[in-house]
Amino acid sequence: MAERSLLTAASRWRLHRIVALYTLGVLGFLALMFWAEQQGLSRHWIGPIFLFFTVMVYAAIGVYLRTSDPEEYYVAGRRIPPFYNGMAAAADWVSAASFISLSGALYLQGFAGVPGQAGGLAYLLGWTGGFCLVAMLIAPHLRAMKLYTIPDFFQQRYGGRWPRVIAALAAVTCSFTYVVAQIYGVGLIASRLTGVQFEIGIMLGLGGVLLCSFLGGMRAITWTQVAQYVVILLAFLIPVSWLAYRQMGNPVAPLAYTAQLGQIAEMEQRLLDSPAEQEVVAAYRLRAEVLEDKLKDVPRVLAAERQQLSERIRDLRTRSGDIGAIMAASRELAAMPRDEATARALWTRQLQEMREREKPLGGIPLHSLPFAGNPDGSAEERQVYEDSRRNFLALMFCLMAGTAGLPHLLTRYYTAPSVSGARASVGWTLFFIGVLYMSAPALAVLVKFEVMNNLVGIRFDELPTWMAQWARVDASLLAVEDVNGDGVLQFGEIRMGADLIMLATPELGGMPYVVSGLVAAGGLAAALSTADGLLLTISNALVRDLYFRARRRRASPEQRVILSKFALLVVALSAAFVASRRSSDILPMVTASFSLAASAFVPAMVLGIFWRGTTRRGAVAGMLAGLGITVYYMVSHVPALQPVLPEALHARLWWGIQPISSGVFGVPAGLLVTWLVSCLDPRRRAAARSVPGRVA
């Protein structure tokens, strides 16, 4: 299909005016809400207003730009200016993981990370490096081929059925894992904004996703993402600038926050020497010892505890008649494990948690260490140090390679008007992402200073109300307990999830509640923007690349678009169901999708672009090998699957690398197998093709 005409200068200026007016409108809305809060508007109204306003704006864009034109639906007519394409790609990229969890990972893991988890700095370096790979190796070449989807590349480059089918299935797998994390973030934010249950919050946010992606495809998604980026930018920069100015008198957080690193190091040392903190450590150690004793004889302990609770309930009924106490004891009895296997699994998890909490500072490493462990310490500390370094490098590699292989991201550059426009789009994407990423480490440091300086030492009966509100949303996000019984909150008694840090920053920093609403709206925009692109990628892979190609069905382009829309609806509802199970945090799910994308796409794609000798058999074998090794390494380490997997499939950690970084094995395997099979392929000379879309 011939490319549409490029935008005229007048059209560009019209776009600039519209985006500028929209930005001023958002700022005006914030000013209005701030004024309303000062006039007495209840907090119970502020959250729903933010949710309703933002979702309705995105929905209005989706409705206004609805289309059934295939060129517009799949690639936005290939007319998106590089500046706005970069902004849309940045919004697509700044997912719930980046917005909600990245600063939280830096808060909990520091630069060093913890045993079994690389530090949050690996995410910043890996994702940024990945965009450099996209700019240099991938985007210009794919744009020159004038394709619609990533499986289109494998069809055009290698021919045949199986390269496209495998690419489509891989796109569905990694994108579905990614979108579940985004919808989980949607539910988390919507439930906090409105006070409804988590599952209902998922459905509320999902409506905004569907109105954008269902009706307008890539055209509507692009301009919705531009609008969402404005909200994301304001939501991230306002709180971090507020904290930086409050603590250091300088609102430019990336330049000022390093001064707080020295103070945090001093606070950490004081906490390590604090007798109250040592009492907390001792209390957790005692709990761990009790759990170890329980695990020595699970059937006897379980029966004894049940009998003790039953006798307590009978005693309460016959003596005191206290209905409240009876109900509490009954609930405790009902919550007890029903059998030995369940009890063993529960107590084992609790033991692991207690062992982690008994470490100094609640298991949180010193913030400024380069890696966990000590290269000059004991043999165990040296091993932890080496494992930490390997996991840091492995994670960074997976994130870099995964960025270069994510289908929904690469498809974004199909919308550029030209090859040079694709390159410029990547440059603008790096700029818009960098504005946020430079502030993420600063936010983690500033929040940790607030917690250590202003929250630790407060009496439990004086804790701010926002802590109880977040604890009700999800106990894994925030939990506090007076472990040592002194009535005063210690650092080791606070358990904060990574997904909480950014969302709770305004309340922690004493900002107006309007800022909390803005941050929640920014997190919602980040999750929705990424979910839009992912759902479109999945539906296109299922309908365009699998259903019609596999069955060679005849249908008009408009019919294919309609079927893609309904497939998108089914996928969205399926992802919402999986997200409602709360099976994992956002960041691990996102990281796993990067390993899958890197292993499945990058070897065959890069070799297919730059080596003419790559054959169809080589590409198929390499994709299957890379994806197979990655999936095996992930699945074999899932605790819930260990009892049902054969003993032969149980795996130990290879060189101490964690499962989320399994792409570090899948990518080399894919490259090696693709190269080897291509070299040995007897049809190599006859099947060799010129590489389509080569650009200078």
PDB file of N, CA, C and O in Angstrom, residues 37-95:
ATOM      1  N   GLU A  37      -9.509  21.983  46.922  1.00  0.00           N
ATOM      2  CA  GLU A  37      -9.079  21.345  48.163  1.00  0.00           C
ATOM      3  C   GLU A  37      -8.932  22.374  49.282  1.00  0.00           C
ATOM      4  O   GLU A  37      -9.327  22.111  50.423  1.00  0.00           O
ATOM      5  N   GLN A  38      -8.383  23.544  48.948  1.00  0.00           N
ATOM      6  CA  GLN A  38      -8.240  24.591  49.956  1.00  0.00           C
ATOM      7  C   GLN A  38      -9.599  25.093  50.434  1.00  0.00           C
ATOM      8  O   GLN A  38      -9.736  25.543  51.579  1.00  0.00           O
ATOM      9  N   GLN A  39     -10.601  25.000  49.564  1.00  0.00           N
ATOM     10  CA  GLN A  39     -11.940  25.440  49.930  1.00  0.00           C
ATOM     11  C   GLN A  39     -12.729  24.381  50.681  1.00  0.00           C
ATOM     12  O   GLN A  39     -13.875  24.618  51.073  1.00  0.00           O
ATOM     13  N   GLY A  40     -12.119  23.209  50.863  1.00  0.00           N
ATOM     14  CA  GLY A  40     -12.768  22.188  51.671  1.00  0.00           C
ATOM     15  C   GLY A  40     -13.265  20.969  50.924  1.00  0.00           C
ATOM     16  O   GLY A  40     -13.997  20.151  51.497  1.00  0.00           O
ATOM     17  N   LEU A  41     -12.904  20.803  49.648  1.00  0.00           N
ATOM     18  CA  LEU A  41     -13.319  19.623  48.895  1.00  0.00           C
ATOM     19  C   LEU A  41     -12.752  18.375  49.554  1.00  0.00           C
ATOM     20  O   LEU A  41     -11.553  18.278  49.824  1.00  0.00           O
ATOM     21  N   SER A  42     -13.599  17.399  49.816  1.00  0.00           N
ATOM     22  CA  SER A  42     -13.198  16.190  50.519  1.00  0.00           C
ATOM     23  C   SER A  42     -12.220  15.360  49.693  1.00  0.00           C
ATOM     24  O   SER A  42     -12.316  15.290  48.465  1.00  0.00           O
ATOM     25  N   ARG A  43     -11.288  14.709  50.393  1.00  0.00           N
ATOM     26  CA  ARG A  43     -10.356  13.814  49.728  1.00  0.00           C
ATOM     27  C   ARG A  43     -11.064  12.646  49.065  1.00  0.00           C
ATOM     28  O   ARG A  43     -10.564  12.079  48.092  1.00  0.00           O
ATOM     29  N   HIS A  44     -12.207  12.283  49.610  1.00  0.00           N
ATOM     30  CA  HIS A  44     -12.963  11.177  49.032  1.00  0.00           C
ATOM     31  C   HIS A  44     -13.464  11.501  47.630  1.00  0.00           C
ATOM     32  O   HIS A  44     -13.770  10.594  46.850  1.00  0.00           O
ATOM     33  N   TRP A  45     -13.533  12.785  47.293  1.00  0.00           N
ATOM     34  CA  TRP A  45     -13.960  13.202  45.967  1.00  0.00           C
ATOM     35  C   TRP A  45     -12.790  13.440  45.023  1.00  0.00           C
ATOM     36  O   TRP A  45     -12.932  13.286  43.808  1.00  0.00           O
ATOM     37  N   ILE A  46     -11.644  13.848  45.564  1.00  0.00           N
ATOM     38  CA  ILE A  46     -10.509  14.211  44.722  1.00  0.00           C
ATOM     39  C   ILE A  46     -10.035  13.021  43.888  1.00  0.00           C
ATOM     40  O   ILE A  46      -9.806  13.135  42.676  1.00  0.00           O
ATOM     41  N   GLY A  47      -9.877  11.866  44.525  1.00  0.00           N
ATOM     42  CA  GLY A  47      -9.411  10.692  43.802  1.00  0.00           C
ATOM     43  C   GLY A  47     -10.327  10.287  42.667  1.00  0.00           C
ATOM     44  O   GLY A  47      -9.885  10.139  41.512  1.00  0.00           O
ATOM     45  N   PRO A  48     -11.636  10.088  42.912  1.00  0.00           N
ATOM     46  CA  PRO A  48     -12.531   9.743  41.810  1.00  0.00           C
ATOM     47  C   PRO A  48     -12.573  10.785  40.711  1.00  0.00           C
ATOM     48  O   PRO A  48     -12.728  10.443  39.535  1.00  0.00           O
ATOM     49  N   ILE A  49     -12.448  12.077  41.054  1.00  0.00           N
ATOM     50  CA  ILE A  49     -12.451  13.123  40.021  1.00  0.00           C
ATOM     51  C   ILE A  49     -11.246  12.968  39.105  1.00  0.00           C
ATOM     52  O   ILE A  49     -11.362  13.059  37.882  1.00  0.00           O
ATOM     53  N   PHE A  50     -10.070  12.725  39.688  1.00  0.00           N
ATOM     54  CA  PHE A  50      -8.880  12.514  38.881  1.00  0.00           C
ATOM     55  C   PHE A  50      -9.047  11.294  37.982  1.00  0.00           C
ATOM     56  O   PHE A  50      -8.693  11.319  36.796  1.00  0.00           O
ATOM     57  N   LEU A  51      -9.561  10.204  38.528  1.00  0.00           N
ATOM     58  CA  LEU A  51      -9.760   8.994  37.748  1.00  0.00           C
ATOM     59  C   LEU A  51     -10.733   9.252  36.604  1.00  0.00           C
ATOM     60  O   LEU A  51     -10.462   8.901  35.450  1.00  0.00           O
ATOM     61  N   PHE A  52     -11.880   9.860  36.900  1.00  0.00           N
ATOM     62  CA  PHE A  52     -12.895  10.108  35.893  1.00  0.00           C
ATOM     63  C   PHE A  52     -12.383  11.065  34.818  1.00  0.00           C
ATOM     64  O   PHE A  52     -12.560  10.812  33.618  1.00  0.00           O
ATOM     65  N   PHE A  53     -11.752  12.161  35.226  1.00  0.00           N
ATOM     66  CA  PHE A  53     -11.295  13.167  34.276  1.00  0.00           C
ATOM     67  C   PHE A  53     -10.265  12.589  33.304  1.00  0.00           C
ATOM     68  O   PHE A  53     -10.385  12.770  32.079  1.00  0.00           O
ATOM     69  N   THR A  54      -9.260  11.913  33.825  1.00  0.00           N
ATOM     70  CA  THR A  54      -8.200  11.416  32.958  1.00  0.00           C
ATOM     71  C   THR A  54      -8.698  10.319  32.023  1.00  0.00           C
ATOM     72  O   THR A  54      -8.415  10.339  30.814  1.00  0.00           O
ATOM     73  N   VAL A  55      -9.438   9.369  32.559  1.00  0.00           N
ATOM     74  CA  VAL A  55      -9.933   8.281  31.722  1.00  0.00           C
ATOM     75  C   VAL A  55     -10.875   8.803  30.644  1.00  0.00           C
ATOM     76  O   VAL A  55     -10.830   8.361  29.488  1.00  0.00           O
ATOM     77  N   MET A  56     -11.721   9.788  30.985  1.00  0.00           N
ATOM     78  CA  MET A  56     -12.646  10.333  30.009  1.00  0.00           C
ATOM     79  C   MET A  56     -11.918  11.096  28.903  1.00  0.00           C
ATOM     80  O   MET A  56     -12.332  11.055  27.736  1.00  0.00           O
ATOM     81  N   VAL A  57     -10.856  11.805  29.245  1.00  0.00           N
ATOM     82  CA  VAL A  57     -10.076  12.497  28.216  1.00  0.00           C
ATOM     83  C   VAL A  57      -9.477  11.492  27.244  1.00  0.00           C
ATOM     84  O   VAL A  57      -9.548  11.659  26.019  1.00  0.00           O
ATOM     85  N   TYR A  58      -8.860  10.428  27.786  1.00  0.00           N
ATOM     86  CA  TYR A  58      -8.271   9.412  26.916  1.00  0.00           C
ATOM     87  C   TYR A  58      -9.346   8.735  26.074  1.00  0.00           C
ATOM     88  O   TYR A  58      -9.142   8.463  24.881  1.00  0.00           O
ATOM     89  N   ALA A  59     -10.483   8.462  26.688  1.00  0.00           N
ATOM     90  CA  ALA A  59     -11.575   7.824  25.961  1.00  0.00           C
ATOM     91  C   ALA A  59     -12.098   8.730  24.845  1.00  0.00           C
ATOM     92  O   ALA A  59     -12.417   8.258  23.742  1.00  0.00           O
ATOM     93  N   ALA A  60     -12.182  10.034  25.113  1.00  0.00           N
ATOM     94  CA  ALA A  60     -12.659  10.977  24.103  1.00  0.00           C
ATOM     95  C   ALA A  60     -11.724  10.998  22.901  1.00  0.00           C
ATOM     96  O   ALA A  60     -12.176  11.058  21.745  1.00  0.00           O
ATOM     97  N   ILE A  61     -10.412  10.939  23.158  1.00  0.00           N
ATOM     98  CA  ILE A  61      -9.450  10.878  22.058  1.00  0.00           C
ATOM     99  C   ILE A  61      -9.661   9.609  21.245  1.00  0.00           C
ATOM    100  O   ILE A  61      -9.640   9.623  20.010  1.00  0.00           O
ATOM    101  N   GLY A  62      -9.862   8.477  21.947  1.00  0.00           N
ATOM    102  CA  GLY A  62     -10.097   7.218  21.253  1.00  0.00           C
ATOM    103  C   GLY A  62     -11.345   7.237  20.404  1.00  0.00           C
ATOM    104  O   GLY A  62     -11.362   6.734  19.271  1.00  0.00           O
ATOM    105  N   VAL A  63     -12.417   7.825  20.924  1.00  0.00           N
ATOM    106  CA  VAL A  63     -13.669   7.897  20.173  1.00  0.00           C
ATOM    107  C   VAL A  63     -13.521   8.835  18.974  1.00  0.00           C
ATOM    108  O   VAL A  63     -13.974   8.528  17.858  1.00  0.00           O
ATOM    109  N   TYR A  64     -12.878   9.985  19.175  1.00  0.00           N
ATOM    110  CA  TYR A  64     -12.726  10.959  18.104  1.00  0.00           C
ATOM    111  C   TYR A  64     -11.880  10.419  16.954  1.00  0.00           C
ATOM    112  O   TYR A  64     -12.137  10.717  15.779  1.00  0.00           O
ATOM    113  N   LEU A  65     -10.871   9.628  17.272  1.00  0.00           N
ATOM    114  CA  LEU A  65      -9.944   9.119  16.264  1.00  0.00           C
ATOM    115  C   LEU A  65     -10.250   7.671  15.865  1.00  0.00           C
ATOM    116  O   LEU A  65      -9.376   6.987  15.346  1.00  0.00           O
ATOM    117  N   ARG A  66     -11.452   7.213  16.111  1.00  0.00           N
ATOM    118  CA  ARG A  66     -11.811   5.842  15.739  1.00  0.00           C
ATOM    119  C   ARG A  66     -11.682   5.654  14.225  1.00  0.00           C
ATOM    120  O   ARG A  66     -11.901   6.568  13.439  1.00  0.00           O
ATOM    121  N   THR A  67     -11.306   4.459  13.831  1.00  0.00           N
ATOM    122  CA  THR A  67     -11.091   4.182  12.419  1.00  0.00           C
ATOM    123  C   THR A  67     -11.212   2.691  12.147  1.00  0.00           C
ATOM    124  O   THR A  67     -11.004   1.863  13.035  1.00  0.00           O
ATOM    125  N   SER A  68     -11.544   2.345  10.926  1.00  0.00           N
ATOM    126  CA  SER A  68     -11.516   0.974  10.437  1.00  0.00           C
ATOM    127  C   SER A  68     -10.563   0.834   9.252  1.00  0.00           C
ATOM    128  O   SER A  68     -10.475  -0.233   8.643  1.00  0.00           O
ATOM    129  N   ASP A  69      -9.858   1.919   8.928  1.00  0.00           N
ATOM    130  CA  ASP A  69      -8.873   1.907   7.860  1.00  0.00           C
ATOM    131  C   ASP A  69      -7.644   1.120   8.329  1.00  0.00           C
ATOM    132  O   ASP A  69      -7.028   1.482   9.327  1.00  0.00           O
ATOM    133  N   PRO A  70      -7.256   0.044   7.655  1.00  0.00           N
ATOM    134  CA  PRO A  70      -6.122  -0.772   8.126  1.00  0.00           C
ATOM    135  C   PRO A  70      -4.837   0.021   8.300  1.00  0.00           C
ATOM    136  O   PRO A  70      -4.106  -0.175   9.274  1.00  0.00           O
ATOM    137  N   GLU A  71      -4.509   0.895   7.356  1.00  0.00           N
ATOM    138  CA  GLU A  71      -3.295   1.683   7.442  1.00  0.00           C
ATOM    139  C   GLU A  71      -3.299   2.565   8.687  1.00  0.00           C
ATOM    140  O   GLU A  71      -2.293   2.716   9.366  1.00  0.00           O
ATOM    141  N   GLU A  72      -4.431   3.160   9.004  1.00  0.00           N
ATOM    142  CA  GLU A  72      -4.544   3.999  10.186  1.00  0.00           C
ATOM    143  C   GLU A  72      -4.592   3.150  11.461  1.00  0.00           C
ATOM    144  O   GLU A  72      -4.005   3.500  12.482  1.00  0.00           O
ATOM    145  N   TYR A  73      -5.318   2.021  11.401  1.00  0.00           N
ATOM    146  CA  TYR A  73      -5.491   1.189  12.584  1.00  0.00           C
ATOM    147  C   TYR A  73      -4.184   0.532  13.007  1.00  0.00           C
ATOM    148  O   TYR A  73      -3.875   0.457  14.200  1.00  0.00           O
ATOM    149  N   TYR A  74      -3.394   0.054  12.054  1.00  0.00           N
ATOM    150  CA  TYR A  74      -2.184  -0.689  12.381  1.00  0.00           C
ATOM    151  C   TYR A  74      -0.955   0.203  12.570  1.00  0.00           C
ATOM    152  O   TYR A  74      -0.135  -0.052  13.459  1.00  0.00           O
ATOM    153  N   VAL A  75      -0.777   1.239  11.746  1.00  0.00           N
ATOM    154  CA  VAL A  75       0.449   2.047  11.791  1.00  0.00           C
ATOM    155  C   VAL A  75       0.175   3.540  11.760  1.00  0.00           C
ATOM    156  O   VAL A  75       1.068   4.336  11.426  1.00  0.00           O
ATOM    157  N   ALA A  76      -1.042   3.977  12.090  1.00  0.00           N
ATOM    158  CA  ALA A  76      -1.388   5.400  12.189  1.00  0.00           C
ATOM    159  C   ALA A  76      -1.093   6.162  10.908  1.00  0.00           C
ATOM    160  O   ALA A  76      -0.724   7.351  10.942  1.00  0.00           O
ATOM    161  N   GLY A  77      -1.234   5.494   9.757  1.00  0.00           N
ATOM    162  CA  GLY A  77      -1.015   6.153   8.475  1.00  0.00           C
ATOM    163  C   GLY A  77       0.433   6.478   8.172  1.00  0.00           C
ATOM    164  O   GLY A  77       0.728   7.120   7.165  1.00  0.00           O
ATOM    165  N   ARG A  78       1.364   6.059   9.039  1.00  0.00           N
ATOM    166  CA  ARG A  78       2.799   6.349   8.891  1.00  0.00           C
ATOM    167  C   ARG A  78       3.041   7.854   8.733  1.00  0.00           C
ATOM    168  O   ARG A  78       3.887   8.285   7.935  1.00  0.00           O
ATOM    169  N   ARG A  79       2.338   8.663   9.507  1.00  0.00           N
ATOM    170  CA  ARG A  79       2.450  10.120   9.381  1.00  0.00           C
ATOM    171  C   ARG A  79       2.735  10.807  10.704  1.00  0.00           C
ATOM    172  O   ARG A  79       2.611  12.029  10.801  1.00  0.00           O
ATOM    173  N   ILE A  80       3.146  10.088  11.733  1.00  0.00           N
ATOM    174  CA  ILE A  80       3.362  10.700  13.040  1.00  0.00           C
ATOM    175  C   ILE A  80       4.713  11.419  13.049  1.00  0.00           C
ATOM    176  O   ILE A  80       5.754  10.794  12.809  1.00  0.00           O
ATOM    177  N   PRO A  81       4.748  12.722  13.314  1.00  0.00           N
ATOM    178  CA  PRO A  81       6.026  13.447  13.361  1.00  0.00           C
ATOM    179  C   PRO A  81       6.958  12.844  14.409  1.00  0.00           C
ATOM    180  O   PRO A  81       6.507  12.369  15.454  1.00  0.00           O
ATOM    181  N   PRO A  82       8.285  12.849  14.166  1.00  0.00           N
ATOM    182  CA  PRO A  82       9.226  12.217  15.100  1.00  0.00           C
ATOM    183  C   PRO A  82       9.113  12.730  16.538  1.00  0.00           C
ATOM    184  O   PRO A  82       9.252  11.946  17.486  1.00  0.00           O
ATOM    185  N   PHE A  83       8.881  14.032  16.726  1.00  0.00           N
ATOM    186  CA  PHE A  83       8.776  14.586  18.071  1.00  0.00           C
ATOM    187  C   PHE A  83       7.643  13.916  18.844  1.00  0.00           C
ATOM    188  O   PHE A  83       7.831  13.459  19.982  1.00  0.00           O
ATOM    189  N   TYR A  84       6.476  13.856  18.238  1.00  0.00           N
ATOM    190  CA  TYR A  84       5.329  13.260  18.922  1.00  0.00           C
ATOM    191  C   TYR A  84       5.404  11.735  18.937  1.00  0.00           C
ATOM    192  O   TYR A  84       4.902  11.101  19.872  1.00  0.00           O
ATOM    193  N   ASN A  85       6.031  11.158  17.922  1.00  0.00           N
ATOM    194  CA  ASN A  85       6.236   9.718  17.951  1.00  0.00           C
ATOM    195  C   ASN A  85       7.163   9.335  19.101  1.00  0.00           C
ATOM    196  O   ASN A  85       6.952   8.324  19.777  1.00  0.00           O
ATOM    197  N   GLY A  86       8.204  10.146  19.325  1.00  0.00           N
ATOM    198  CA  GLY A  86       9.086   9.916  20.463  1.00  0.00           C
ATOM    199  C   GLY A  86       8.376  10.078  21.788  1.00  0.00           C
ATOM    200  O   GLY A  86       8.600   9.317  22.737  1.00  0.00           O
ATOM    201  N   MET A  87       7.487  11.079  21.874  1.00  0.00           N
ATOM    202  CA  MET A  87       6.720  11.289  23.097  1.00  0.00           C
ATOM    203  C   MET A  87       5.775  10.113  23.344  1.00  0.00           C
ATOM    204  O   MET A  87       5.654   9.623  24.481  1.00  0.00           O
ATOM    205  N   ALA A  88       5.106   9.655  22.277  1.00  0.00           N
ATOM    206  CA  ALA A  88       4.203   8.510  22.411  1.00  0.00           C
ATOM    207  C   ALA A  88       4.967   7.252  22.794  1.00  0.00           C
ATOM    208  O   ALA A  88       4.520   6.464  23.634  1.00  0.00           O
ATOM    209  N   ALA A  89       6.132   7.037  22.178  1.00  0.00           N
ATOM    210  CA  ALA A  89       6.948   5.871  22.514  1.00  0.00           C
ATOM    211  C   ALA A  89       7.419   5.929  23.964  1.00  0.00           C
ATOM    212  O   ALA A  89       7.492   4.902  24.644  1.00  0.00           O
ATOM    213  N   ALA A  90       7.740   7.124  24.439  1.00  0.00           N
ATOM    214  CA  ALA A  90       8.149   7.275  25.838  1.00  0.00           C
ATOM    215  C   ALA A  90       7.016   6.916  26.782  1.00  0.00           C
ATOM    216  O   ALA A  90       7.216   6.233  27.795  1.00  0.00           O
ATOM    217  N   ALA A  91       5.797   7.378  26.452  1.00  0.00           N
ATOM    218  CA  ALA A  91       4.642   7.014  27.273  1.00  0.00           C
ATOM    219  C   ALA A  91       4.385   5.516  27.212  1.00  0.00           C
ATOM    220  O   ALA A  91       4.046   4.884  28.222  1.00  0.00           O
ATOM    221  N   ASP A  92       4.535   4.941  26.022  1.00  0.00           N
ATOM    222  CA  ASP A  92       4.399   3.496  25.853  1.00  0.00           C
ATOM    223  C   ASP A  92       5.429   2.766  26.696  1.00  0.00           C
ATOM    224  O   ASP A  92       5.158   1.715  27.284  1.00  0.00           O
ATOM    225  N   TRP A  93       6.613   3.325  26.771  1.00  0.00           N
ATOM    226  CA  TRP A  93       7.714   2.691  27.484  1.00  0.00           C
ATOM    227  C   TRP A  93       7.613   2.875  28.996  1.00  0.00           C
ATOM    228  O   TRP A  93       7.908   1.945  29.756  1.00  0.00           O
ATOM    229  N   VAL A  94       7.264   4.070  29.445  1.00  0.00           N
ATOM    230  CA  VAL A  94       7.163   4.334  30.880  1.00  0.00           C
ATOM    231  C   VAL A  94       5.910   3.636  31.390  1.00  0.00           C
ATOM    232  O   VAL A  94       4.852   4.218  31.542  1.00  0.00           O
ATOM    233  N   SER A  95       6.055   2.384  31.642  1.00  0.00           N
ATOM    234  CA  SER A  95       4.942   1.548  32.058  1.00  0.00           C
ATOM    235  C   SER A  95       4.717   1.691  33.558  1.00  0.00           C
ATOM    236  O   SER A  95       5.349   2.498  34.248  1.00  0.00           O
TER     237      SER A  95
END
